[in-house]
Coordinates of C-alpha atoms and ligand atoms in Angstrom, one line a residue:
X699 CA -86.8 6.3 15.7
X700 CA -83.5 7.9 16.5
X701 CA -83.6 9.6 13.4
X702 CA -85.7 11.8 15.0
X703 CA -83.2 12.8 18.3
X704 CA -81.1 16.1 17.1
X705 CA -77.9 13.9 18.9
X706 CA -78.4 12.6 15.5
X707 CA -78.8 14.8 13.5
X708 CA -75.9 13.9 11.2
X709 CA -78.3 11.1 9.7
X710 CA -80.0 14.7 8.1
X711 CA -77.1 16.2 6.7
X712 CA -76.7 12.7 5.0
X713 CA -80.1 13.2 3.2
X714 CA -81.8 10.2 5.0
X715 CA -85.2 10.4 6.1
X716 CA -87.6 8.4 8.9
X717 CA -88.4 6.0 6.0
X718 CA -85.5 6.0 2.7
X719 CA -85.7 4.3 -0.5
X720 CA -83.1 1.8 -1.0
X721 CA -83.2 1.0 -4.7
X722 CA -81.4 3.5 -7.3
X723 CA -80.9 2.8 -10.9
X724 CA -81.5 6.2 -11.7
X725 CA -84.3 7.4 -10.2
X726 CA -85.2 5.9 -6.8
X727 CA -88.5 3.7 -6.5
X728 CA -88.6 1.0 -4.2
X729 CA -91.8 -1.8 -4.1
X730 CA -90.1 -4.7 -1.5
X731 CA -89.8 -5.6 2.0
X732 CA -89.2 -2.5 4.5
X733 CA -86.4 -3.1 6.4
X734 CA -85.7 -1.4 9.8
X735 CA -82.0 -1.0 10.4
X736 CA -81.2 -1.4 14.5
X737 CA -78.0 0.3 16.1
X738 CA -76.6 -2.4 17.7
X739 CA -75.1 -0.2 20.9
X740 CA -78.9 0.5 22.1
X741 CA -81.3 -2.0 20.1
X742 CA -82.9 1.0 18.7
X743 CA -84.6 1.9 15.4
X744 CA -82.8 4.2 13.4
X745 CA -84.8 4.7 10.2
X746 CA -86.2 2.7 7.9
X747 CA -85.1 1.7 4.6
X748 CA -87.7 0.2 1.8
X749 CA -85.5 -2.5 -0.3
X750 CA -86.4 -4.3 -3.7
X751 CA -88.9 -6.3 -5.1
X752 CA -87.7 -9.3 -7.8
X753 CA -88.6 -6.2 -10.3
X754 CA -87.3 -3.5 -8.7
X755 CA -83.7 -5.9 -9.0
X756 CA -84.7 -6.2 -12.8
X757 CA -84.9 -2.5 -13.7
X758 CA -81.4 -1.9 -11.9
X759 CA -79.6 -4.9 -13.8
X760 CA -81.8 -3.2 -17.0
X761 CA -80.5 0.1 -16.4
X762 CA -77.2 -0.7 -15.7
X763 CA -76.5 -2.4 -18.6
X764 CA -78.0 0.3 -20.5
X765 CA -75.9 2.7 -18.9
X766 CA -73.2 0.8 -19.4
X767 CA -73.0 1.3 -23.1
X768 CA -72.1 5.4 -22.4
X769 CA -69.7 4.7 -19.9
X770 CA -67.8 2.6 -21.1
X771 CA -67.2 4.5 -24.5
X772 CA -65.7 7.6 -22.2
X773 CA -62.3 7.6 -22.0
X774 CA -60.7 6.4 -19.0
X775 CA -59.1 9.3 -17.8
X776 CA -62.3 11.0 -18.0
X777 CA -64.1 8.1 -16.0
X778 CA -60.7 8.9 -13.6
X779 CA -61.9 12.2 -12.9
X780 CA -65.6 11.3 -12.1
X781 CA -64.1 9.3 -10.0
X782 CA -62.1 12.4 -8.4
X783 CA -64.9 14.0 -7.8
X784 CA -66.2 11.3 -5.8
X785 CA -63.5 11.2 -3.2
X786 CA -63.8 15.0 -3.4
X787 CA -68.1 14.4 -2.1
X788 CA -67.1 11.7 0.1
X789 CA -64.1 14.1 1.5
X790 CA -67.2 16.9 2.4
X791 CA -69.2 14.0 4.1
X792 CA -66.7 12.3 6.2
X793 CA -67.9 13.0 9.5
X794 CA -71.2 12.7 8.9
X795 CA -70.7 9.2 6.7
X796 CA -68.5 8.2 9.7
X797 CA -70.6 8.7 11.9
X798 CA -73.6 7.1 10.3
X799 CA -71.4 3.9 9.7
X800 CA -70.4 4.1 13.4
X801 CA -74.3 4.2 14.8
X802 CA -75.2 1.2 12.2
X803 CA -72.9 -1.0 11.8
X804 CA -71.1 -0.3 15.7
X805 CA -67.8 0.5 14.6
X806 CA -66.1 3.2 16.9
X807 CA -65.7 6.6 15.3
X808 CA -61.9 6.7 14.6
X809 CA -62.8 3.2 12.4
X810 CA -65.4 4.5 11.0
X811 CA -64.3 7.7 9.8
X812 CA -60.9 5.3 8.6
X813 CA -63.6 3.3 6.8
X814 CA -64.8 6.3 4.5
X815 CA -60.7 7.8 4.6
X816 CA -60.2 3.9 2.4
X817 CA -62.5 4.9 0.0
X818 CA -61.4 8.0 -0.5
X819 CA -57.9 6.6 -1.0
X820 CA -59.3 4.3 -3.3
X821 CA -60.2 7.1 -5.5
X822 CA -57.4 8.3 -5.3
X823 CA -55.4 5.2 -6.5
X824 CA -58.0 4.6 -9.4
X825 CA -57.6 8.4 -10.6
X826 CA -54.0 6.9 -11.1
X827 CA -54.6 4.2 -12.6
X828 CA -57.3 5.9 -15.1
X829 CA -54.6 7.5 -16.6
X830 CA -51.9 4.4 -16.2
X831 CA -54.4 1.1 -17.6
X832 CA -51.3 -1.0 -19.0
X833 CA -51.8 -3.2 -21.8
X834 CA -48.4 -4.3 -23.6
X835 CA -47.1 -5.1 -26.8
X836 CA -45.2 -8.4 -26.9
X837 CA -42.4 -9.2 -29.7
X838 CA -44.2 -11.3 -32.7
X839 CA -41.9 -14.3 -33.8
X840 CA -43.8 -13.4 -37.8
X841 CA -42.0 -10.5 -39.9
X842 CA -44.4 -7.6 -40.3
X843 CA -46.9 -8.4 -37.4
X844 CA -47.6 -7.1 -33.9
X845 CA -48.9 -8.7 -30.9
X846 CA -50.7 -6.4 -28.1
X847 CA -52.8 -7.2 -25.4
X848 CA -55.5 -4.7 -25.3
X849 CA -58.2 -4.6 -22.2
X850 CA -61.6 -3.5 -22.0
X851 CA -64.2 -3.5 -19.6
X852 CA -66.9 -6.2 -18.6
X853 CA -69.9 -4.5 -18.4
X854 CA -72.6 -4.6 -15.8
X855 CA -71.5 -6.2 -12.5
X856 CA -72.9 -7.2 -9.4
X857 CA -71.5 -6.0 -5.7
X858 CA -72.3 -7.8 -2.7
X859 CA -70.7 -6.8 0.4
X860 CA -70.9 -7.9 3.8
X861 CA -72.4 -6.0 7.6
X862 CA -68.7 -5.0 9.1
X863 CA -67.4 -2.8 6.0
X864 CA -70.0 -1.2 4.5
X865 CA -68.4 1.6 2.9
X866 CA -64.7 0.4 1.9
X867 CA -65.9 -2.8 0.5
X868 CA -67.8 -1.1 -1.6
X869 CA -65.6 1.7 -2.8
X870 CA -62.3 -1.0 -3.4
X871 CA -65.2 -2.9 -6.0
X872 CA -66.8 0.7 -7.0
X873 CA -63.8 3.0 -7.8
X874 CA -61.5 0.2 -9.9
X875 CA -64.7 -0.8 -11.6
X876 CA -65.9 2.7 -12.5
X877 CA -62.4 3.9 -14.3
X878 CA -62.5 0.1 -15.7
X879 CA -65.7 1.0 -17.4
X880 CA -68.1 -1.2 -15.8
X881 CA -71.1 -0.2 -14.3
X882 CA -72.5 -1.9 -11.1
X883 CA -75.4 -2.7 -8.9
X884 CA -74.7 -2.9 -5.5
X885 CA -76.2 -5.2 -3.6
X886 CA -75.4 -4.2 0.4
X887 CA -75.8 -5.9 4.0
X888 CA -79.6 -5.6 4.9
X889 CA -78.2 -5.0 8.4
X890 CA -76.5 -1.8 7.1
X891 CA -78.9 -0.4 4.5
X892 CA -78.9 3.2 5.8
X893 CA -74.7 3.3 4.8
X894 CA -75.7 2.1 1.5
X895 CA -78.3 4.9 1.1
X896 CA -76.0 7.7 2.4
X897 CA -73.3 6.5 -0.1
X898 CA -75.5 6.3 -3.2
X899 CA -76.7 9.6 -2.6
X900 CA -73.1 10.9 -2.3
X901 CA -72.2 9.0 -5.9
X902 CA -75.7 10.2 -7.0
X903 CA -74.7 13.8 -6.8
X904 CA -71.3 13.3 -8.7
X905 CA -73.3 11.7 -11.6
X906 CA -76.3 13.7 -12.1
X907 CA -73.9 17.2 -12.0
X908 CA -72.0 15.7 -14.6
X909 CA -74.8 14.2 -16.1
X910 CA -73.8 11.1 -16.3
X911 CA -76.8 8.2 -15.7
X912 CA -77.3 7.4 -12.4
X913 CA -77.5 3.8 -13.1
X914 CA -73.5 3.3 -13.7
X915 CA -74.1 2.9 -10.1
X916 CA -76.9 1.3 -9.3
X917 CA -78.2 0.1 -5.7
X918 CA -80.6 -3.1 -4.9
X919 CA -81.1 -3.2 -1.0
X920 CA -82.4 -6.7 -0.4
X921 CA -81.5 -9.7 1.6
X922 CA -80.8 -13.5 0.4
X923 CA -82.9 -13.3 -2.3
X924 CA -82.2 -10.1 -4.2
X925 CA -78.3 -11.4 -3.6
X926 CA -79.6 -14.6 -5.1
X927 CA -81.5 -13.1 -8.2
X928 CA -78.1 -11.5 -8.8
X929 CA -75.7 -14.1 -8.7
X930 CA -78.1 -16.0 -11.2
X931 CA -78.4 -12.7 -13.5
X932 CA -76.3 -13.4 -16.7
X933 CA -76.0 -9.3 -17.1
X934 CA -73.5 -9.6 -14.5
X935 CA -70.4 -10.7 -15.8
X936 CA -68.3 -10.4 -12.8
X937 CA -69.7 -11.1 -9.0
X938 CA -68.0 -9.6 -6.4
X939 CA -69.3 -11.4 -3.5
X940 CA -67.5 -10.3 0.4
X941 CA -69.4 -12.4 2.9
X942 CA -69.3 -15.6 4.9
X943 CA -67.8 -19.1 3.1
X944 CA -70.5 -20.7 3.5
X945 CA -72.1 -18.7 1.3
X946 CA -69.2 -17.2 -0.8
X947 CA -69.1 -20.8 -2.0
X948 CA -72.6 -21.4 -3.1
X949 CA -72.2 -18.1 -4.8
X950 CA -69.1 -19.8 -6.5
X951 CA -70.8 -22.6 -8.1
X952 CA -73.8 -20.7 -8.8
X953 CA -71.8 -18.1 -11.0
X954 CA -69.6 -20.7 -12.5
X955 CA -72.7 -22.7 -13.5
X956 CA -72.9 -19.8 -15.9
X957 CA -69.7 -19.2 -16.9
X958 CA -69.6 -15.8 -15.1
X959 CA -66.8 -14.5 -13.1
X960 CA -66.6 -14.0 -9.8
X961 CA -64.1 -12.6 -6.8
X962 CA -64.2 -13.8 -3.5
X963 CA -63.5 -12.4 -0.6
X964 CA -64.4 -15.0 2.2
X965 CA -64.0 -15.8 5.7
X966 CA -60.2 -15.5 7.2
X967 CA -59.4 -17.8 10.6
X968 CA -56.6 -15.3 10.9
X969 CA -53.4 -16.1 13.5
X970 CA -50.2 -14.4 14.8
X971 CA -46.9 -16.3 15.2
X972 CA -45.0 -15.1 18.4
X973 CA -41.2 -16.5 17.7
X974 CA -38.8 -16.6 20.9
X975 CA -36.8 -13.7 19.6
X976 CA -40.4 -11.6 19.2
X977 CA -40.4 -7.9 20.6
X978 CA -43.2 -8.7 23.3
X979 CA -43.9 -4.9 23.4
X980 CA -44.6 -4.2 20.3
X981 CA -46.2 -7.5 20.0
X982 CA -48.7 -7.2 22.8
X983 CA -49.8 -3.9 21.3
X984 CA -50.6 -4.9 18.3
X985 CA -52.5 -8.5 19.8
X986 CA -54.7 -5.8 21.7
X987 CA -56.4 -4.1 18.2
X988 CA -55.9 -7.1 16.2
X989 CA -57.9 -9.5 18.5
X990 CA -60.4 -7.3 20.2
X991 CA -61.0 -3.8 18.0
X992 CA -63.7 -3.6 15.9
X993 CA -64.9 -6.3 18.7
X994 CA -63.7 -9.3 16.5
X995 CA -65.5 -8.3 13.2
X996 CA -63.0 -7.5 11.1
X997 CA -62.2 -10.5 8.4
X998 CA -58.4 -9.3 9.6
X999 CA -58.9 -9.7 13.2
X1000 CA -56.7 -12.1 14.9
X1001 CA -58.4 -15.3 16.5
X1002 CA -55.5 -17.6 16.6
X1003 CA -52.1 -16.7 18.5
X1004 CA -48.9 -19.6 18.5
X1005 CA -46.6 -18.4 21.3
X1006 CA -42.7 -20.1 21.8
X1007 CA -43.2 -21.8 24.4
X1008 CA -40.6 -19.4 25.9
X1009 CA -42.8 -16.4 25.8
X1010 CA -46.5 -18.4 26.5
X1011 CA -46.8 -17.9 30.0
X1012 CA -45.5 -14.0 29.8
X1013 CA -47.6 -13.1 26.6
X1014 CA -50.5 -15.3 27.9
X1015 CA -50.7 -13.2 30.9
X1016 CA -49.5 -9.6 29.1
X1017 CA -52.3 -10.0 27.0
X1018 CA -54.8 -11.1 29.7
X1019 CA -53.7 -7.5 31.9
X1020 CA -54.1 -5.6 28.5
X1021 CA -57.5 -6.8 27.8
X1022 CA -58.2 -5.5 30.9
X1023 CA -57.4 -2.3 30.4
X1024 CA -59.8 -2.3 28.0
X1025 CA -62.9 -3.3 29.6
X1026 CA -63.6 0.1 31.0
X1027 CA -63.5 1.9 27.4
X1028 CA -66.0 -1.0 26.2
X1029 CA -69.2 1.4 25.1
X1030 CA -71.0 3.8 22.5
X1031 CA -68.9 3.6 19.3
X1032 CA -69.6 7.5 18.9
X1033 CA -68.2 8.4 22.2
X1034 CA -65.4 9.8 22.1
X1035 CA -63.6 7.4 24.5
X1036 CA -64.9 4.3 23.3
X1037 CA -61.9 2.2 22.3
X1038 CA -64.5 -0.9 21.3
X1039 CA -67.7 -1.1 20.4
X1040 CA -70.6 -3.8 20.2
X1041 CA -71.1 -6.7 17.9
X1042 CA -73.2 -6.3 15.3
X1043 CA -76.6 -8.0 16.0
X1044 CA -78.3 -10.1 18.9
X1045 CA -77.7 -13.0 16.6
X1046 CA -73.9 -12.8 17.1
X1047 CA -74.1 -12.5 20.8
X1048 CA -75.7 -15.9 20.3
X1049 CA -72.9 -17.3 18.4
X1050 CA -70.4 -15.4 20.7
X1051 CA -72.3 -17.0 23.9
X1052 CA -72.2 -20.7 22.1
X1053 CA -68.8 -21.0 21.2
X1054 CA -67.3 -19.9 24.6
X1055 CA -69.8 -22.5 26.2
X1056 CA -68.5 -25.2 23.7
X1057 CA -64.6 -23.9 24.5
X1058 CA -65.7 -24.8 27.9
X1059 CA -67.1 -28.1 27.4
X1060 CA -64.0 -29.0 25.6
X1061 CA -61.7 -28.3 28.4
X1062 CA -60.6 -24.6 27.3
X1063 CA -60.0 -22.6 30.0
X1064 CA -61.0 -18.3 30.1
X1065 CA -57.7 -16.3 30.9
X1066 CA -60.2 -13.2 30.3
X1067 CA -63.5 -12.1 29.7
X1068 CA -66.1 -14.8 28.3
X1069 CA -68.9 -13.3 29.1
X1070 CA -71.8 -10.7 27.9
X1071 CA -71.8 -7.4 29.1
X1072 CA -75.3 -6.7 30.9
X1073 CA -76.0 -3.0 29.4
X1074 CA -78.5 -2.0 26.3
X1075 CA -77.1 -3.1 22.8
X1076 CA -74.9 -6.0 22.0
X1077 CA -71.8 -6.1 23.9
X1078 CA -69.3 -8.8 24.9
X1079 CA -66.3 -9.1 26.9
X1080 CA -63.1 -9.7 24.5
X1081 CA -62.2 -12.9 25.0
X1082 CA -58.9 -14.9 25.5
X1083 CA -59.0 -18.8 26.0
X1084 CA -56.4 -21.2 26.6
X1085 CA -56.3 -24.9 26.5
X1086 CA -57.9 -26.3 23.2
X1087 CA -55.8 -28.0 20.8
X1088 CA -54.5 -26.4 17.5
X1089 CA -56.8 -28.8 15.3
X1090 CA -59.8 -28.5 17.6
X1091 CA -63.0 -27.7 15.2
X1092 CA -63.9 -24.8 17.3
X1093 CA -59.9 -23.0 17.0
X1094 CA -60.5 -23.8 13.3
X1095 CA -63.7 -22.3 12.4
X1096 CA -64.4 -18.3 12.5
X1097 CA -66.1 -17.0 14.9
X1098 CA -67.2 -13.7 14.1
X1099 CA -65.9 -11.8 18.1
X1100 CA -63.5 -10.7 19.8
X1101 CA -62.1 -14.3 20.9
X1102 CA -58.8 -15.3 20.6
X1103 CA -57.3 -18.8 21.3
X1104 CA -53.3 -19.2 22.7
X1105 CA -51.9 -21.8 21.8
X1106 CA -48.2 -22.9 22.8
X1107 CA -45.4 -23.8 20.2
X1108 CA -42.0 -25.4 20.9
X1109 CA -40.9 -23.8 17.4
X1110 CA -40.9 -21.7 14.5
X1111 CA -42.0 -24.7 11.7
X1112 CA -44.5 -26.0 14.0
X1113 CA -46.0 -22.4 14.5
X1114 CA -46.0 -22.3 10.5
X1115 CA -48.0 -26.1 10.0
X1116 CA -50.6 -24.6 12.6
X1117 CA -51.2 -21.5 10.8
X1118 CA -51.6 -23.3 7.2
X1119 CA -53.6 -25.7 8.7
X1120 CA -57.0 -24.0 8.6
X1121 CA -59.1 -24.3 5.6
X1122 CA -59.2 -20.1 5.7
X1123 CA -56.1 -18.6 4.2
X1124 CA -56.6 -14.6 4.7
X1125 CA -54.2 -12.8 6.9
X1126 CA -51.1 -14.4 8.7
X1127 CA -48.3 -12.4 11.0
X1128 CA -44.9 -13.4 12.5
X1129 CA -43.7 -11.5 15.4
X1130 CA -39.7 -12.3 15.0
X1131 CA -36.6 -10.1 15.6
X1132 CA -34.6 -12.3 13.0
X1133 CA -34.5 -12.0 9.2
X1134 CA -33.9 -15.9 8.2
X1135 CA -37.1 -16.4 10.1
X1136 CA -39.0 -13.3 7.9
X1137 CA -37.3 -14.9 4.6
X1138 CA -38.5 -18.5 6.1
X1139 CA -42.6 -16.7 6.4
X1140 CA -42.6 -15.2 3.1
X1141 CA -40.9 -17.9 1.3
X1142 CA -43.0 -21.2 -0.1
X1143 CA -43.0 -23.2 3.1
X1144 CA -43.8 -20.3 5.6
X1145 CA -47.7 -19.0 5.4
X1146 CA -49.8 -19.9 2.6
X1147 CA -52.4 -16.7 3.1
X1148 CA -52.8 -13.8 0.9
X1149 CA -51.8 -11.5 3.6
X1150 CA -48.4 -12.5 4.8
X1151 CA -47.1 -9.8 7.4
X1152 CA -44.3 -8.9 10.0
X1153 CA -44.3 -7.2 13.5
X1154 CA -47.6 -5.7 12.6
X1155 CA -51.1 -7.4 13.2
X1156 CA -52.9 -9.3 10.9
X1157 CA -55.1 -6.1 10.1
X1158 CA -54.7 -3.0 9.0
X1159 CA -54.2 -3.1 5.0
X1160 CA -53.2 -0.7 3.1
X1161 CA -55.2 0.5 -0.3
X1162 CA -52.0 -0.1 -2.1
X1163 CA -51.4 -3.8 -2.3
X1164 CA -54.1 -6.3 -3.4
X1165 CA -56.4 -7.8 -0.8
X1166 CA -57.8 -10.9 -0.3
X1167 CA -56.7 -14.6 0.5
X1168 CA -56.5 -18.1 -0.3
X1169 CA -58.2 -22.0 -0.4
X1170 CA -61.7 -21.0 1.4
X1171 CA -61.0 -17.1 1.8
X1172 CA -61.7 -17.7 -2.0
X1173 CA -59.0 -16.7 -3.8
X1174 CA -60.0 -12.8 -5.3
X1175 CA -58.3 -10.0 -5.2
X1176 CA -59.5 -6.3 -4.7
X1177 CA -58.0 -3.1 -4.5
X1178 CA -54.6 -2.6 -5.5
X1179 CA -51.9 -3.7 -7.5
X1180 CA -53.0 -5.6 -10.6
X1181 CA -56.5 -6.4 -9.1
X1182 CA -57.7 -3.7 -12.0
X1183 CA -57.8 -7.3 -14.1
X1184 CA -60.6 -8.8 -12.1
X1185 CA -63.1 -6.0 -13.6
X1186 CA -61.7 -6.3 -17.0
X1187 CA -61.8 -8.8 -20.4
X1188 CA -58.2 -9.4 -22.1
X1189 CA -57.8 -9.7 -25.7
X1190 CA -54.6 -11.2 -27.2
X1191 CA -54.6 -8.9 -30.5
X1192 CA -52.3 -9.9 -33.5
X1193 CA -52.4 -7.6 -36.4
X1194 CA -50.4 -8.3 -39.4
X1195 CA -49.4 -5.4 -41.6
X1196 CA -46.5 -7.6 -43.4
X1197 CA -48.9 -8.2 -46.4
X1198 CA -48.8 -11.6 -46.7
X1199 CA -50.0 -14.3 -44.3
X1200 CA -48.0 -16.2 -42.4
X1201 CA -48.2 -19.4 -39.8
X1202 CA -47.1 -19.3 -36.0
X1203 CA -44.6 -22.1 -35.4
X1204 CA -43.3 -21.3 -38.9
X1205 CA -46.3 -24.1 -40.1
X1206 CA -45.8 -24.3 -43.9
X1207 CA -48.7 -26.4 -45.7
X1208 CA -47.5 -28.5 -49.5
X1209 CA -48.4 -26.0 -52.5
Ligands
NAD2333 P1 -72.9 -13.1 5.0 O1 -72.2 -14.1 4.1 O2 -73.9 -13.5 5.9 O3 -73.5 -12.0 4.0 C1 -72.8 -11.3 3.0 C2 -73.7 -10.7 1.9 O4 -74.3 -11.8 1.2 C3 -74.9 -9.9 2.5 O5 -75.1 -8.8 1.6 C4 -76.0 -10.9 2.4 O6 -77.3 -10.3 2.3 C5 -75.7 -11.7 1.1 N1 -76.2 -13.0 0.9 C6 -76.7 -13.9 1.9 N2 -77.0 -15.1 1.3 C7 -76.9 -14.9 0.0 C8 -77.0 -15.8 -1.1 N3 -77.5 -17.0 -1.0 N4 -76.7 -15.4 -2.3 C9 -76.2 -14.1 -2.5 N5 -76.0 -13.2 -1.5 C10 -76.3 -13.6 -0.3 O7 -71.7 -12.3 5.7 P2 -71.7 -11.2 6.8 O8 -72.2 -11.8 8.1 O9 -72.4 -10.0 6.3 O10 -70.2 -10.8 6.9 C11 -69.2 -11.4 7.7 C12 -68.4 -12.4 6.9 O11 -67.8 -11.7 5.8 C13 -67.2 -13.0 7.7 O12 -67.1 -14.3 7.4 C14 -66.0 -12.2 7.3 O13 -64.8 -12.8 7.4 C15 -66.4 -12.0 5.8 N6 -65.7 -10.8 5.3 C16 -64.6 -11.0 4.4 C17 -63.9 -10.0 3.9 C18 -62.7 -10.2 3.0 O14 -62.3 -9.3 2.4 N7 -62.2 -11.4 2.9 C19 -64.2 -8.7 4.2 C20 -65.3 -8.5 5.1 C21 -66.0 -9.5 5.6

């Protein structure tokens, strides 16, 4: 176990032991499967994590509605500052967190400790918004009455997040839904329990010190069928689901089979658009993170590139030499010179090895890399292939890696139909000196994603705006902006004080 190695000793200051508990819903107790969570840049054993049974999931859907009913009567601004105090605890573990998520999940450091910095910025934005929860008042067309739109939160609601963000995810759902007023059970990545742990414990000690019950944020560890039991669960009246399409879509139907809510935040197929008048400097610097950082697992991370045919050869082969450079500073995602890391399990390097065998068989050719690196732990060479067409099933399916296909374009509009022609519709960017062309992008015939950028990569987002994207991305929202409303019910109050009732669209009945 290299729990017990003092190079790790910052799995300790995180309060994780050989074997943890991974069910909370105010006091920990745990009865299902152990799971043993592998770092994927050696193979190893880290610790062990004991996740739920079917009843351990009913006492933390139990509790959290209970809890709910306390929590949700506190005023928001006072939720706000539990939530303050949150960033504050995650602020005193960030190297420590950042480096657990880093030795888990196989992240390098910077990323990880960026990972935690989200959440914390997250906080940060909902403290804001605790004390800034719109709801208007709209004119009534009747003498004497007043229409206002008043929100209030849902209630209990389930979080499912996915392997390659296991903090963020979970704070963007977390920190909105805690000043909403909802309380939660989280339902992480069996591949990334120890995060979850480490995080819950960090929340934990907010709560308790404020004593507040631990079950407004309750944790589930589990695989496919505690996610399952879940989704079915009428106590949660939103789903959150981050994961795959494949199964973001049965989680869809099954939550719409009960009239629940849900918000998706699927699979992305994500591309960059080089225009003839692109900056290749800029652009090649940004191609490097976007397609081969976080070694291809971010749902951001670039897969598809549509070069002017002017720039193909030249960016082809930029791109090629800056990959590279790279190689070299493939390694340990806690050393400090690692600029990428492994992928995430031994099944990916599977699906990693299979698709550039199938790219192959359909007449792609490798401009770079292709193959597994032969070292302990799970690493690949980033990968740039050539050759396929735009509409090949492979180019338009997500392959969770760090390959990228170039494809040529002779212009602008056709560089536009290839990017919308996916079923994915997450993140989308134009590299372009010329404004027409950025009014063109943004406008309703350039990209149809919900991330629709310019001279920067298609990752990188910012806590600010709303995230997520469209058609099979599955359409939610998270973060940002006005997606507050996801974790929220909207009444449409009208209150007459006129004395005397009166009819909308001036209705008058016969005495
Ligand atoms: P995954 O779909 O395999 O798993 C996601 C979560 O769903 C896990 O917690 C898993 O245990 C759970 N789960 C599995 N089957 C379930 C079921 N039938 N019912 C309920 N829950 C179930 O995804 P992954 O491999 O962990 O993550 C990678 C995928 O996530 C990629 O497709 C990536 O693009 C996507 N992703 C999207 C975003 C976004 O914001 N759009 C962010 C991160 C990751």
């Amino acid at each position: 176990y290299l729990i017990d190695d003092p190079k790790y000793s910052f799995l300790k200051d995180l309060g994780l032991e050989k074997k943890n508990v991974g069910v909370f819903n105010g006091k920990w107790n745990a009865n299902g499967q152990v799971i043993q969570s592998i770092s994927p840049a050696n193979g190893k054993v880290i610790a062990e994590v004991q996740g739920a049974s079917a009843s351990d999931y009913e006492a933390c859907a139990a509790a959290a509605q209970d809890a709910w009913h306390s929590w949700a009567d506190l005023p928001a601004p006072a939720r706000g500052e539990i939530v303050r105090q949150i960033g504050d605890a995650l602020r005193e573990k960030l190297q420590p967190l950042g480096q657990l998520v880093s030795l888990e999940m196989g992240k390098i450091l910077p990323e990880a400790v960026g990972e935690v910095v989200e959440y914390i910025h997250v906080c940060d934005l909902a403290l804001g918004l605790s004390r800034s929860l719109p709801g208007t008042v709209f004119p009534s067309e009747r003498p004497g009455h007043m229409l206002i739109e008043k929100w209030n939160p849902l209630g209990a609601i389930g979080i499912i997040t996915a392997f390659n963000f296991p903090v963020a995810v979970f704070g963007w759902n977390s920190a909105i839904a805690m000043i909403c007023g909802d309380t939660s059970v989280w339902k992480p990545s069996d591949t990334t329990p120890l995060v979850a742990v480490a995080v819950t414990k960090i929340v934990e000690s907010v709560l308790k010190r404020n004593d507040i019950p631990g079950a407004v944020a309750a944790l589930c560890v589990g695989g496919k069928d505690i996610g399952q039991q879940l989704v079915q669960d009428p106590r949660m009246k939103l789903v959150s689901f981050t994961g795959s399409t494949a199964v973001g879509q049965q989680v869809g139907v099954e939550v719409q089979k009960r009239f629940g809510r849900h918000l998706l935040e699927l699979g992305g197929n994500n591309a960059i658009v080089v225009n003839e008048d692109a900056n290749v400097d800029l652009l090649v610097s940004a191609a490097l993170f976007a397609c081969a950082g976080t070694a291809g697992q971010r749902c951001t991370t670039t897969r598809r590139m549509f070069i002017h045919k002017k720039l193909y050869k030249e960016v082809v082969s930029r791109l090629a030499k800056s990959f590279a450079g790279v190689v070299s500073k493939i390694g340990d995602p806690l050393e400090a010179n690692s600029l990428i890391g492994p992928l995430h399990t031994a099944a990916a390097v599977e699906a990693y090895k299979k698709t550039v065998a199938e790219a192959l068989k359909q007449g792609g050719k490798i401009e770079f890399g292709g193959k597994v690196i032969e070292r302990e732990g799970y690493f690949v060479e980033p990968t740039i292939i050539t050759g396929l067409a735009h509409d090949s099933p492979l180019v338009k399916t997500e392959c969770f890696a760090p390959i990228v296909y170039c494809i040529e374009i002779p212009d602008l509009d056709t560089g536009i139909k290839y990017n919308n022609e996916v079923d994915q519709g997450l993140s989308s960017s134009l590299f372009t000196e010329n404004m027409g062309n950025v009014f063109k992008w943004i406008g309703p015939h350039g990209s149809d994603c919900g991330i629709v950028n310019v001279n920067i990569p298609t990752n990188g987002a910012e806590v600010g705006g709303a995230f997520g994207g469209e058609k099979a991305t599955g359409g939610g929202r998270e973060c940002g902006s006005d997606a507050w409303k996801a974790y929220m019910r909207r009444s449409t109050v009208t209150i007459n004080c006129s004395g005397a009732i009166k009819l909308a669209q001036n209705i008058q009945f016969g005495d």
